[in-house]
Amino acid sequence: MKGPPLTLVRDEHEQANVAELVEVYLEHRLRSVPQLSGSRVITLSRALRTFAEVVGTTSLDEGAVKRWVTSRSHLASRTLYYEFCDVRALCRWLADRRFIKPINWTSQSWPRSTKSKGRRHALKEARLAEALFEEYLYGVGLAERTITEYVYEVARARSWLEERGHTLDEAPARVIAAYVESRPASWSTRKMVRATLQHYWTMTGREQPPVKALRVPPKPRGHCRALEDDVSALLAEAARNRGDDPGLAVCLMLYAGLRRTEVARLRWENFDRSVEWLTVVGKFGIQATIPVHPRLRQLLLAKERGEDYIFPGRFSGQPSASHRIYHWVQLVAREAGVPDVTPHRLRHVAVATVNDNTGDLRAAQDFARHADPRTTAIYTRTTERRLRSAVEAIDY
């Protein structure tokens, strides 16, 4: 797919050729995201070209988008929302390049995801129905996110049991076991269900609660997902050579072992004046100060220093979104020719490399800011050299 050369020079009184801009944007999408499936390319092209037909030669503004939404009202709400997301991405891309004026997307009149709306409504009803249980969970000191999951789980269990003529306070063990079997068989889900119902029965004071009927599979054994040393070196070199924000974000994960959200929210004030030490506040508010790798320090000193966040967000005073960091990692990895790379995998690379080269699990634990060395052990690996040394140590 070919389009005219991209230019930012356009007379402000000239009507935008929306069809032309759509073709330029489609070419950009196919070039920047080459792994799009054939069906996705077809649906994206159809949605945007239909949008261009509706807008025609009029100005591409909020009114034009609303005319297009009205013309597509015959579609299923889910399909309309997906097409709207494509159109919104197009308009934001054009606004960033000053082809059109920015459009306000915060209005409640735009199409909404029925899935998220349905979950929000269900969660709101669950909170109203389980207000006493929610207060109990706050009282025992659980985190906000955990409380949300537990409240929603109790509401789900209560609904499932009532449909079968039972109550959560009196259901026999075999019925409780049947409910548990209806949930995903993963260790994390089953453990959450058991913890939720155990808290609920503790609050209600049920005698001999059937906790043992809530069978939880063994926790899967963690494994190191670090890249091989030569592949890691290739990725690090590609990130350093870019000299831009995506390259710096990847280096922060490779050389400092930061998580994706930690990179997105990283501030200049987290570094000392000489940019030789980094203070990180990670999960559960755990704070640690670690030295800055010389190569990472060089990249940070070369970056223009702002007043607040290293990677500012779309709005003033806000950090970058974590999903933006994810896409940056994908971009750098794709250009380096390294497949199957995620931000958390880069953290595995950093911690495993520290342990490989030092042989000090405690140092790797402090570097990763883990509270439990067993967690750090998941990030480590047995190198071929160490395995040979272990075999050669057998002398009898």
mmCIF file of C-alpha atoms in Angstrom:
data_model
loop_
_atom_site.group_PDB
_atom_site.id
_atom_site.type_symbol
_atom_site.label_atom_id
_atom_site.label_comp_id
_atom_site.label_asym_id
_atom_site.label_seq_id
_atom_site.Cartn_x
_atom_site.Cartn_y
_atom_site.Cartn_z
ATOM 1 C CA MET A 1 0.000 0.000 0.000
ATOM 2 C CA LYS A 2 1.560 3.295 -1.085
ATOM 3 C CA GLY A 3 0.545 6.845 -0.348
ATOM 4 C CA PRO A 4 1.841 10.349 -0.997
ATOM 5 C CA PRO A 5 4.794 11.601 1.026
ATOM 6 C CA LEU A 6 3.890 12.744 4.515
ATOM 7 C CA THR A 7 4.052 16.517 4.920
ATOM 8 C CA LEU A 8 3.068 18.853 7.718
ATOM 9 C CA VAL A 9 2.755 21.884 5.477
ATOM 10 C CA ARG A 10 -0.916 22.594 4.741
ATOM 11 C CA ASP A 11 -2.780 25.847 4.309
ATOM 12 C CA GLU A 12 -5.142 26.383 7.220
ATOM 13 C CA HIS A 13 -7.969 27.360 4.829
ATOM 14 C CA GLU A 14 -7.534 24.220 2.676
ATOM 15 C CA GLN A 15 -10.025 21.418 3.225
ATOM 16 C CA ALA A 16 -8.381 18.223 4.407
ATOM 17 C CA ASN A 17 -8.418 15.354 1.942
ATOM 18 C CA VAL A 18 -9.476 12.718 4.465
ATOM 19 C CA ALA A 19 -9.203 9.824 2.008
ATOM 20 C CA GLU A 20 -5.599 10.808 1.283
ATOM 21 C CA LEU A 21 -4.767 11.072 4.992
ATOM 22 C CA VAL A 22 -6.345 7.687 5.672
ATOM 23 C CA GLU A 23 -4.089 6.065 3.076
ATOM 24 C CA VAL A 24 -1.018 7.714 4.616
ATOM 25 C CA TYR A 25 -2.045 6.494 8.064
ATOM 26 C CA LEU A 26 -2.682 2.951 6.802
ATOM 27 C CA GLU A 27 0.764 2.890 5.228
ATOM 28 C CA HIS A 28 2.232 4.071 8.532
ATOM 29 C CA ARG A 29 0.408 1.352 10.491
ATOM 30 C CA LEU A 30 1.532 -1.419 8.150
ATOM 31 C CA ARG A 31 5.106 -0.178 8.256
ATOM 32 C CA SER A 32 5.288 0.294 12.048
ATOM 33 C CA VAL A 33 3.354 -2.886 12.952
ATOM 34 C CA PRO A 34 4.313 -5.439 10.285
ATOM 35 C CA GLN A 35 2.943 -8.392 12.280
ATOM 36 C CA LEU A 36 -0.707 -7.380 11.745
ATOM 37 C CA SER A 37 -2.749 -10.351 10.575
ATOM 38 C CA GLY A 38 -4.459 -10.322 7.198
ATOM 39 C CA SER A 39 -7.942 -10.187 8.727
ATOM 40 C CA ARG A 40 -6.915 -7.275 10.952
ATOM 41 C CA VAL A 41 -5.567 -5.336 7.966
ATOM 42 C CA ILE A 42 -8.861 -5.897 6.129
ATOM 43 C CA THR A 43 -11.061 -4.758 9.042
ATOM 44 C CA LEU A 44 -8.833 -1.731 9.750
ATOM 45 C CA SER A 45 -8.811 -0.654 6.101
ATOM 46 C CA ARG A 46 -12.566 -1.139 5.719
ATOM 47 C CA ALA A 47 -13.368 0.875 8.857
ATOM 48 C CA LEU A 48 -11.111 3.830 8.001
ATOM 49 C CA ARG A 49 -12.060 3.995 4.326
ATOM 50 C CA THR A 50 -15.745 3.925 5.253
ATOM 51 C CA PHE A 51 -14.995 6.752 7.672
ATOM 52 C CA ALA A 52 -13.304 8.729 4.857
ATOM 53 C CA GLU A 53 -16.370 8.246 2.632
ATOM 54 C CA VAL A 54 -18.706 9.605 5.308
ATOM 55 C CA VAL A 55 -16.501 12.632 6.098
ATOM 56 C CA GLY A 56 -15.850 13.368 2.427
ATOM 57 C CA THR A 57 -14.232 16.757 1.817
ATOM 58 C CA THR A 58 -15.575 18.422 4.959
ATOM 59 C CA SER A 59 -13.409 19.302 7.921
ATOM 60 C CA LEU A 60 -12.364 16.378 10.074
ATOM 61 C CA ASP A 61 -13.595 17.517 13.470
ATOM 62 C CA GLU A 62 -15.794 16.283 16.299
ATOM 63 C CA GLY A 63 -18.948 16.837 14.275
ATOM 64 C CA ALA A 64 -17.626 14.736 11.396
ATOM 65 C CA VAL A 65 -16.773 11.861 13.732
ATOM 66 C CA LYS A 66 -20.253 12.010 15.264
ATOM 67 C CA ARG A 67 -21.822 11.882 11.785
ATOM 68 C CA TRP A 68 -19.808 8.757 11.101
ATOM 69 C CA VAL A 69 -20.900 7.202 14.427
ATOM 70 C CA THR A 70 -24.545 7.894 13.528
ATOM 71 C CA SER A 71 -24.082 6.318 10.086
ATOM 72 C CA ARG A 72 -22.723 3.147 11.736
ATOM 73 C CA SER A 73 -25.473 2.854 14.347
ATOM 74 C CA HIS A 74 -26.819 -0.255 12.610
ATOM 75 C CA LEU A 75 -23.736 -2.225 13.703
ATOM 76 C CA ALA A 76 -23.513 -4.298 16.853
ATOM 77 C CA SER A 77 -22.273 -2.231 19.798
ATOM 78 C CA ARG A 78 -19.102 -4.299 20.063
ATOM 79 C CA THR A 79 -18.254 -3.873 16.357
ATOM 80 C CA LEU A 80 -18.996 -0.152 16.506
ATOM 81 C CA TYR A 81 -16.715 0.281 19.501
ATOM 82 C CA TYR A 82 -13.827 -1.514 17.782
ATOM 83 C CA GLU A 83 -14.242 0.627 14.644
ATOM 84 C CA PHE A 84 -14.447 3.748 16.814
ATOM 85 C CA CYS A 85 -11.121 2.831 18.443
ATOM 86 C CA ASP A 86 -9.516 2.679 14.991
ATOM 87 C CA VAL A 87 -10.990 6.048 14.005
ATOM 88 C CA ARG A 88 -9.917 7.618 17.291
ATOM 89 C CA ALA A 89 -6.344 6.352 16.771
ATOM 90 C CA LEU A 90 -6.380 7.859 13.270
ATOM 91 C CA CYS A 91 -7.571 11.251 14.536
ATOM 92 C CA ARG A 92 -5.017 11.341 17.340
ATOM 93 C CA TRP A 93 -2.237 10.476 14.891
ATOM 94 C CA LEU A 94 -3.344 13.288 12.555
ATOM 95 C CA ALA A 95 -3.678 15.753 15.450
ATOM 96 C CA ASP A 96 -0.147 14.946 16.666
ATOM 97 C CA ARG A 97 1.098 15.920 13.180
ATOM 98 C CA ARG A 98 -1.115 19.041 13.057
ATOM 99 C CA PHE A 99 -3.222 17.903 10.123
ATOM 100 C CA ILE A 100 -6.355 18.471 12.214
ATOM 101 C CA LYS A 101 -7.235 20.132 15.491
ATOM 102 C CA PRO A 102 -7.289 17.829 18.549
ATOM 103 C CA ILE A 103 -10.677 16.301 19.323
ATOM 104 C CA ASN A 104 -12.049 15.996 22.838
ATOM 105 C CA TRP A 105 -12.495 12.270 23.496
ATOM 106 C CA THR A 106 -13.624 12.590 27.132
ATOM 107 C CA SER A 107 -17.301 13.078 26.280
ATOM 108 C CA GLN A 108 -19.706 10.382 27.445
ATOM 109 C CA SER A 109 -21.444 10.478 24.035
ATOM 110 C CA TRP A 110 -18.754 8.398 22.324
ATOM 111 C CA PRO A 111 -19.195 4.622 21.911
ATOM 112 C CA ARG A 112 -18.118 2.655 24.976
ATOM 113 C CA SER A 113 -16.843 -0.855 25.519
ATOM 114 C CA THR A 114 -19.863 -2.930 26.543
ATOM 115 C CA LYS A 115 -17.567 -5.424 28.231
ATOM 116 C CA SER A 116 -15.943 -2.920 30.584
ATOM 117 C CA LYS A 117 -19.264 -1.150 31.139
ATOM 118 C CA GLY A 118 -20.899 -4.449 32.071
ATOM 119 C CA ARG A 119 -18.140 -5.327 34.510
ATOM 120 C CA ARG A 120 -18.269 -1.884 36.106
ATOM 121 C CA HIS A 121 -22.020 -2.197 36.546
ATOM 122 C CA ALA A 122 -21.686 -5.713 37.998
ATOM 123 C CA LEU A 123 -18.962 -4.568 40.367
ATOM 124 C CA LYS A 124 -21.076 -1.626 41.493
ATOM 125 C CA GLU A 125 -23.982 -3.950 42.257
ATOM 126 C CA ALA A 126 -21.638 -6.364 44.048
ATOM 127 C CA ARG A 127 -20.323 -3.567 46.261
ATOM 128 C CA LEU A 128 -23.851 -2.548 47.191
ATOM 129 C CA ALA A 129 -24.880 -6.126 47.960
ATOM 130 C CA GLU A 130 -21.695 -6.998 49.842
ATOM 131 C CA ALA A 131 -21.150 -3.713 51.683
ATOM 132 C CA LEU A 132 -20.759 -5.518 55.041
ATOM 133 C CA PHE A 133 -18.201 -7.946 53.617
ATOM 134 C CA GLU A 134 -16.295 -5.063 52.033
ATOM 135 C CA GLU A 135 -16.089 -3.256 55.357
ATOM 136 C CA TYR A 136 -14.875 -6.456 57.012
ATOM 137 C CA LEU A 137 -12.082 -6.805 54.451
ATOM 138 C CA TYR A 138 -11.011 -3.218 55.038
ATOM 139 C CA GLY A 139 -10.990 -3.980 58.738
ATOM 140 C CA VAL A 140 -8.593 -6.916 58.403
ATOM 141 C CA GLY A 141 -6.190 -4.710 56.444
ATOM 142 C CA LEU A 142 -6.418 -6.042 52.880
ATOM 143 C CA ALA A 143 -5.356 -3.917 49.914
ATOM 144 C CA GLU A 144 -7.905 -2.065 47.770
ATOM 145 C CA ARG A 145 -7.338 -4.248 44.706
ATOM 146 C CA THR A 146 -7.653 -7.450 46.755
ATOM 147 C CA ILE A 147 -10.879 -6.213 48.334
ATOM 148 C CA THR A 148 -12.349 -5.495 44.900
ATOM 149 C CA GLU A 149 -11.583 -9.017 43.689
ATOM 150 C CA TYR A 150 -12.913 -10.656 46.871
ATOM 151 C CA VAL A 151 -16.173 -8.681 46.830
ATOM 152 C CA TYR A 152 -16.767 -9.547 43.189
ATOM 153 C CA GLU A 153 -15.960 -13.215 43.851
ATOM 154 C CA VAL A 154 -18.434 -13.472 46.744
ATOM 155 C CA ALA A 155 -21.153 -11.903 44.593
ATOM 156 C CA ARG A 156 -20.393 -14.407 41.818
ATOM 157 C CA ALA A 157 -20.455 -17.362 44.213
ATOM 158 C CA ARG A 158 -23.699 -16.210 45.820
ATOM 159 C CA SER A 159 -25.395 -15.851 42.414
ATOM 160 C CA TRP A 160 -24.173 -19.287 41.247
ATOM 161 C CA LEU A 161 -25.431 -20.995 44.411
ATOM 162 C CA GLU A 162 -28.817 -19.225 44.449
ATOM 163 C CA GLU A 163 -29.487 -20.393 40.893
ATOM 164 C CA ARG A 164 -29.132 -23.949 42.236
ATOM 165 C CA GLY A 165 -31.267 -23.436 45.334
ATOM 166 C CA HIS A 166 -28.472 -22.947 47.901
ATOM 167 C CA THR A 167 -27.078 -20.108 49.980
ATOM 168 C CA LEU A 168 -23.484 -19.264 50.673
ATOM 169 C CA ASP A 169 -24.043 -19.631 54.414
ATOM 170 C CA GLU A 170 -25.557 -23.128 54.279
ATOM 171 C CA ALA A 171 -24.391 -24.775 51.033
ATOM 172 C CA PRO A 172 -22.942 -28.259 51.646
ATOM 173 C CA ALA A 173 -19.358 -29.123 50.855
ATOM 174 C CA ARG A 174 -20.166 -31.005 47.631
ATOM 175 C CA VAL A 175 -22.013 -27.953 46.226
ATOM 176 C CA ILE A 176 -19.164 -25.639 47.206
ATOM 177 C CA ALA A 177 -16.748 -28.032 45.494
ATOM 178 C CA ALA A 178 -18.916 -27.944 42.356
ATOM 179 C CA TYR A 179 -18.768 -24.150 42.335
ATOM 180 C CA VAL A 180 -14.985 -24.221 42.644
ATOM 181 C CA GLU A 181 -14.815 -26.635 39.709
ATOM 182 C CA SER A 182 -16.762 -24.133 37.622
ATOM 183 C CA ARG A 183 -13.957 -21.589 38.036
ATOM 184 C CA PRO A 184 -10.662 -21.695 36.078
ATOM 185 C CA ALA A 185 -8.353 -24.470 37.297
ATOM 186 C CA SER A 186 -5.309 -22.206 37.692
ATOM 187 C CA TRP A 187 -3.493 -21.991 40.997
ATOM 188 C CA SER A 188 -4.033 -18.241 41.312
ATOM 189 C CA THR A 189 -7.796 -18.368 40.701
ATOM 190 C CA ARG A 190 -8.482 -21.320 42.988
ATOM 191 C CA LYS A 191 -6.346 -19.786 45.727
ATOM 192 C CA MET A 192 -8.262 -16.517 45.428
ATOM 193 C CA VAL A 193 -11.607 -18.335 45.636
ATOM 194 C CA ARG A 194 -10.551 -20.228 48.762
ATOM 195 C CA ALA A 195 -9.202 -17.082 50.469
ATOM 196 C CA THR A 196 -12.379 -15.187 49.599
ATOM 197 C CA LEU A 197 -14.799 -17.766 50.972
ATOM 198 C CA GLN A 198 -12.643 -18.374 54.036
ATOM 199 C CA HIS A 199 -12.802 -14.659 54.848
ATOM 200 C CA TYR A 200 -16.555 -14.632 54.273
ATOM 201 C CA TRP A 201 -17.247 -17.620 56.525
ATOM 202 C CA THR A 202 -14.988 -16.153 59.203
ATOM 203 C CA MET A 203 -17.044 -12.963 59.109
ATOM 204 C CA THR A 204 -20.387 -14.785 59.255
ATOM 205 C CA GLY A 205 -19.197 -17.270 61.884
ATOM 206 C CA ARG A 206 -20.307 -20.380 60.003
ATOM 207 C CA GLU A 207 -19.646 -23.518 62.020
ATOM 208 C CA GLN A 208 -17.296 -26.026 60.384
ATOM 209 C CA PRO A 209 -17.005 -24.170 57.056
ATOM 210 C CA PRO A 210 -16.142 -26.489 54.130
ATOM 211 C CA VAL A 211 -12.788 -24.860 53.488
ATOM 212 C CA LYS A 212 -11.146 -28.203 52.692
ATOM 213 C CA ALA A 213 -13.595 -28.691 49.835
ATOM 214 C CA LEU A 214 -11.876 -25.807 48.100
ATOM 215 C CA ARG A 215 -9.104 -27.754 46.411
ATOM 216 C CA VAL A 216 -6.184 -25.695 45.106
ATOM 217 C CA PRO A 217 -3.720 -27.228 42.600
ATOM 218 C CA PRO A 218 0.008 -27.054 43.390
ATOM 219 C CA LYS A 219 1.650 -23.756 42.656
ATOM 220 C CA PRO A 220 3.458 -23.971 39.313
ATOM 221 C CA ARG A 221 7.197 -23.956 39.603
ATOM 222 C CA GLY A 222 8.710 -20.692 38.480
ATOM 223 C CA HIS A 223 11.355 -20.699 35.791
ATOM 224 C CA CYS A 224 13.836 -18.156 34.552
ATOM 225 C CA ARG A 225 12.788 -16.503 31.297
ATOM 226 C CA ALA A 226 16.003 -14.612 30.686
ATOM 227 C CA LEU A 227 17.412 -14.357 27.183
ATOM 228 C CA GLU A 228 20.728 -15.917 26.268
ATOM 229 C CA ASP A 229 23.768 -13.690 26.841
ATOM 230 C CA ASP A 230 24.480 -13.067 23.158
ATOM 231 C CA VAL A 231 20.847 -12.177 22.465
ATOM 232 C CA SER A 232 20.753 -9.864 25.500
ATOM 233 C CA ALA A 233 23.908 -8.123 24.292
ATOM 234 C CA LEU A 234 22.377 -7.655 20.829
ATOM 235 C CA LEU A 235 19.231 -6.117 22.299
ATOM 236 C CA ALA A 236 21.192 -3.846 24.651
ATOM 237 C CA GLU A 237 23.364 -2.593 21.791
ATOM 238 C CA ALA A 238 20.307 -1.839 19.657
ATOM 239 C CA ALA A 239 18.698 0.064 22.534
ATOM 240 C CA ARG A 240 21.835 2.119 23.249
ATOM 241 C CA ASN A 241 22.329 3.018 19.598
ATOM 242 C CA ARG A 242 18.823 4.449 19.234
ATOM 243 C CA GLY A 243 19.503 7.400 21.536
ATOM 244 C CA ASP A 244 15.778 8.034 22.105
ATOM 245 C CA ASP A 245 13.120 7.348 24.743
ATOM 246 C CA PRO A 246 12.307 3.758 23.648
ATOM 247 C CA GLY A 247 16.010 2.865 23.756
ATOM 248 C CA LEU A 248 16.441 4.474 27.185
ATOM 249 C CA ALA A 249 13.380 2.649 28.560
ATOM 250 C CA VAL A 250 14.788 -0.709 27.446
ATOM 251 C CA CYS A 251 18.165 0.125 28.983
ATOM 252 C CA LEU A 252 16.525 1.005 32.301
ATOM 253 C CA MET A 253 15.130 -2.534 32.394
ATOM 254 C CA LEU A 254 18.315 -4.242 31.212
ATOM 255 C CA TYR A 255 20.774 -2.307 33.376
ATOM 256 C CA ALA A 256 18.633 -1.476 36.431
ATOM 257 C CA GLY A 257 16.113 -4.334 36.430
ATOM 258 C CA LEU A 258 13.151 -1.952 36.661
ATOM 259 C CA ARG A 259 9.579 -3.057 36.167
ATOM 260 C CA ARG A 260 7.435 -1.561 33.424
ATOM 261 C CA THR A 261 5.396 0.629 35.798
ATOM 262 C CA GLU A 262 8.578 1.746 37.574
ATOM 263 C CA VAL A 263 10.033 2.909 34.266
ATOM 264 C CA ALA A 264 6.831 4.768 33.351
ATOM 265 C CA ARG A 265 6.724 6.626 36.701
ATOM 266 C CA LEU A 266 10.447 7.240 37.088
ATOM 267 C CA ARG A 267 11.301 10.826 38.055
ATOM 268 C CA TRP A 268 14.514 12.789 37.736
ATOM 269 C CA GLU A 269 14.456 13.295 41.483
ATOM 270 C CA ASN A 270 14.950 9.531 41.911
ATOM 271 C CA PHE A 271 18.571 10.061 40.832
ATOM 272 C CA ASP A 272 21.230 11.894 42.792
ATOM 273 C CA ARG A 273 22.901 14.988 41.331
ATOM 274 C CA SER A 274 25.679 13.025 39.673
ATOM 275 C CA VAL A 275 23.249 10.368 38.355
ATOM 276 C CA GLU A 276 25.317 7.636 40.005
ATOM 277 C CA TRP A 277 22.628 6.286 42.374
ATOM 278 C CA LEU A 278 18.981 5.477 41.751
ATOM 279 C CA THR A 279 16.298 5.283 44.424
ATOM 280 C CA VAL A 280 13.369 3.112 43.352
ATOM 281 C CA VAL A 281 9.986 2.722 45.046
ATOM 282 C CA GLY A 282 8.584 -0.573 43.794
ATOM 283 C CA LYS A 283 5.755 -2.957 44.634
ATOM 284 C CA PHE A 284 4.237 -2.729 48.121
ATOM 285 C CA GLY A 285 6.110 0.554 48.628
ATOM 286 C CA ILE A 286 9.482 -1.196 48.957
ATOM 287 C CA GLN A 287 12.252 1.365 48.493
ATOM 288 C CA ALA A 288 15.834 0.603 47.537
ATOM 289 C CA THR A 289 18.868 2.553 46.331
ATOM 290 C CA ILE A 290 21.066 0.919 43.700
ATOM 291 C CA PRO A 291 24.071 2.183 41.687
ATOM 292 C CA VAL A 292 23.543 3.292 38.110
ATOM 293 C CA HIS A 293 25.396 1.298 35.455
ATOM 294 C CA PRO A 294 27.985 3.459 33.601
ATOM 295 C CA ARG A 295 26.343 2.838 30.205
ATOM 296 C CA LEU A 296 22.923 3.717 31.580
ATOM 297 C CA ARG A 297 24.347 6.833 33.234
ATOM 298 C CA GLN A 298 25.777 7.963 29.910
ATOM 299 C CA LEU A 299 22.365 7.707 28.260
ATOM 300 C CA LEU A 300 20.660 9.588 31.104
ATOM 301 C CA LEU A 301 23.189 12.425 30.988
ATOM 302 C CA ALA A 302 22.656 12.733 27.229
ATOM 303 C CA LYS A 303 18.876 13.116 27.660
ATOM 304 C CA GLU A 304 17.448 16.582 28.134
ATOM 305 C CA ARG A 305 16.539 16.877 31.796
ATOM 306 C CA GLY A 306 12.954 17.851 32.511
ATOM 307 C CA GLU A 307 11.327 19.045 35.708
ATOM 308 C CA ASP A 308 9.444 15.922 36.685
ATOM 309 C CA TYR A 309 9.078 12.562 34.908
ATOM 310 C CA ILE A 310 11.768 11.108 32.671
ATOM 311 C CA PHE A 311 9.033 9.935 30.297
ATOM 312 C CA PRO A 312 6.213 12.524 30.526
ATOM 313 C CA GLY A 313 2.699 11.473 29.624
ATOM 314 C CA ARG A 314 0.204 13.041 27.256
ATOM 315 C CA PHE A 315 -0.947 15.527 29.885
ATOM 316 C CA SER A 316 1.193 17.956 31.846
ATOM 317 C CA GLY A 317 2.410 16.622 35.181
ATOM 318 C CA GLN A 318 1.391 13.032 34.395
ATOM 319 C CA PRO A 319 3.694 10.024 33.838
ATOM 320 C CA SER A 320 3.763 7.939 30.707
ATOM 321 C CA ALA A 321 1.277 5.068 30.470
ATOM 322 C CA SER A 322 2.721 1.628 31.198
ATOM 323 C CA HIS A 323 1.350 0.193 27.942
ATOM 324 C CA ARG A 324 3.441 2.790 26.108
ATOM 325 C CA ILE A 325 6.557 1.296 27.688
ATOM 326 C CA TYR A 326 5.393 -2.149 26.543
ATOM 327 C CA HIS A 327 5.113 -0.973 22.926
ATOM 328 C CA TRP A 328 8.553 0.631 23.137
ATOM 329 C CA VAL A 329 10.053 -2.695 24.199
ATOM 330 C CA GLN A 330 8.305 -4.415 21.306
ATOM 331 C CA LEU A 331 9.614 -1.768 18.904
ATOM 332 C CA VAL A 332 13.248 -2.048 20.000
ATOM 333 C CA ALA A 333 13.139 -5.857 20.089
ATOM 334 C CA ARG A 334 11.605 -6.042 16.615
ATOM 335 C CA GLU A 335 14.267 -3.752 15.174
ATOM 336 C CA ALA A 336 16.989 -5.811 16.881
ATOM 337 C CA GLY A 337 15.520 -9.020 15.466
ATOM 338 C CA VAL A 338 14.838 -10.499 18.907
ATOM 339 C CA PRO A 339 11.463 -12.312 19.134
ATOM 340 C CA ASP A 340 9.210 -12.926 22.140
ATOM 341 C CA VAL A 341 10.401 -10.072 24.359
ATOM 342 C CA THR A 342 8.294 -8.467 27.095
ATOM 343 C CA PRO A 343 9.238 -5.844 29.719
ATOM 344 C CA HIS A 344 9.187 -8.419 32.513
ATOM 345 C CA ARG A 345 11.451 -10.711 30.545
ATOM 346 C CA LEU A 346 14.040 -7.925 30.474
ATOM 347 C CA ARG A 347 13.864 -7.854 34.264
ATOM 348 C CA HIS A 348 14.604 -11.598 34.243
ATOM 349 C CA VAL A 349 17.625 -10.858 32.044
ATOM 350 C CA ALA A 350 18.994 -8.241 34.452
ATOM 351 C CA VAL A 351 18.579 -10.299 37.637
ATOM 352 C CA ALA A 352 19.858 -13.521 36.040
ATOM 353 C CA THR A 353 22.932 -11.736 34.657
ATOM 354 C CA VAL A 354 23.735 -10.279 38.082
ATOM 355 C CA ASN A 355 23.543 -13.716 39.657
ATOM 356 C CA ASP A 356 25.515 -15.379 36.829
ATOM 357 C CA ASN A 357 28.416 -12.954 37.043
ATOM 358 C CA THR A 358 28.568 -12.561 40.830
ATOM 359 C CA GLY A 359 27.342 -15.910 42.158
ATOM 360 C CA ASP A 360 25.814 -13.895 45.009
ATOM 361 C CA LEU A 361 22.094 -14.585 45.409
ATOM 362 C CA ARG A 362 21.801 -12.002 48.204
ATOM 363 C CA ALA A 363 23.243 -9.297 45.930
ATOM 364 C CA ALA A 364 20.805 -10.330 43.199
ATOM 365 C CA GLN A 365 17.962 -10.167 45.740
ATOM 366 C CA ASP A 366 18.892 -6.631 46.812
ATOM 367 C CA PHE A 367 19.295 -5.596 43.181
ATOM 368 C CA ALA A 368 15.829 -6.969 42.318
ATOM 369 C CA ARG A 369 14.322 -5.569 45.561
ATOM 370 C CA HIS A 370 12.704 -8.874 46.483
ATOM 371 C CA ALA A 371 11.559 -9.494 50.040
ATOM 372 C CA ASP A 372 12.004 -13.259 49.719
ATOM 373 C CA PRO A 373 15.125 -14.924 48.235
ATOM 374 C CA ARG A 374 12.880 -17.712 46.912
ATOM 375 C CA THR A 375 11.366 -15.138 44.555
ATOM 376 C CA THR A 376 14.828 -14.127 43.371
ATOM 377 C CA ALA A 377 15.701 -17.776 42.767
ATOM 378 C CA ILE A 378 12.964 -17.914 40.115
ATOM 379 C CA TYR A 379 14.831 -15.231 38.170
ATOM 380 C CA THR A 380 18.141 -17.103 38.246
ATOM 381 C CA ARG A 381 19.412 -19.940 36.074
ATOM 382 C CA THR A 382 22.095 -22.584 36.073
ATOM 383 C CA THR A 383 24.673 -21.781 33.430
ATOM 384 C CA GLU A 384 26.490 -24.484 31.495
ATOM 385 C CA ARG A 385 29.737 -23.527 33.238
ATOM 386 C CA ARG A 386 28.230 -23.956 36.702
ATOM 387 C CA LEU A 387 26.552 -27.208 35.762
ATOM 388 C CA ARG A 388 29.894 -28.597 34.572
ATOM 389 C CA SER A 389 31.510 -27.452 37.829
ATOM 390 C CA ALA A 390 28.778 -29.233 39.786
ATOM 391 C CA VAL A 391 29.373 -32.480 37.912
ATOM 392 C CA GLU A 392 33.169 -32.178 38.256
ATOM 393 C CA ALA A 393 32.735 -31.661 42.006
ATOM 394 C CA ILE A 394 31.613 -35.286 42.338
ATOM 395 C CA ASP A 395 34.783 -37.095 43.401
ATOM 396 C CA TYR A 396 34.360 -40.630 44.744
#
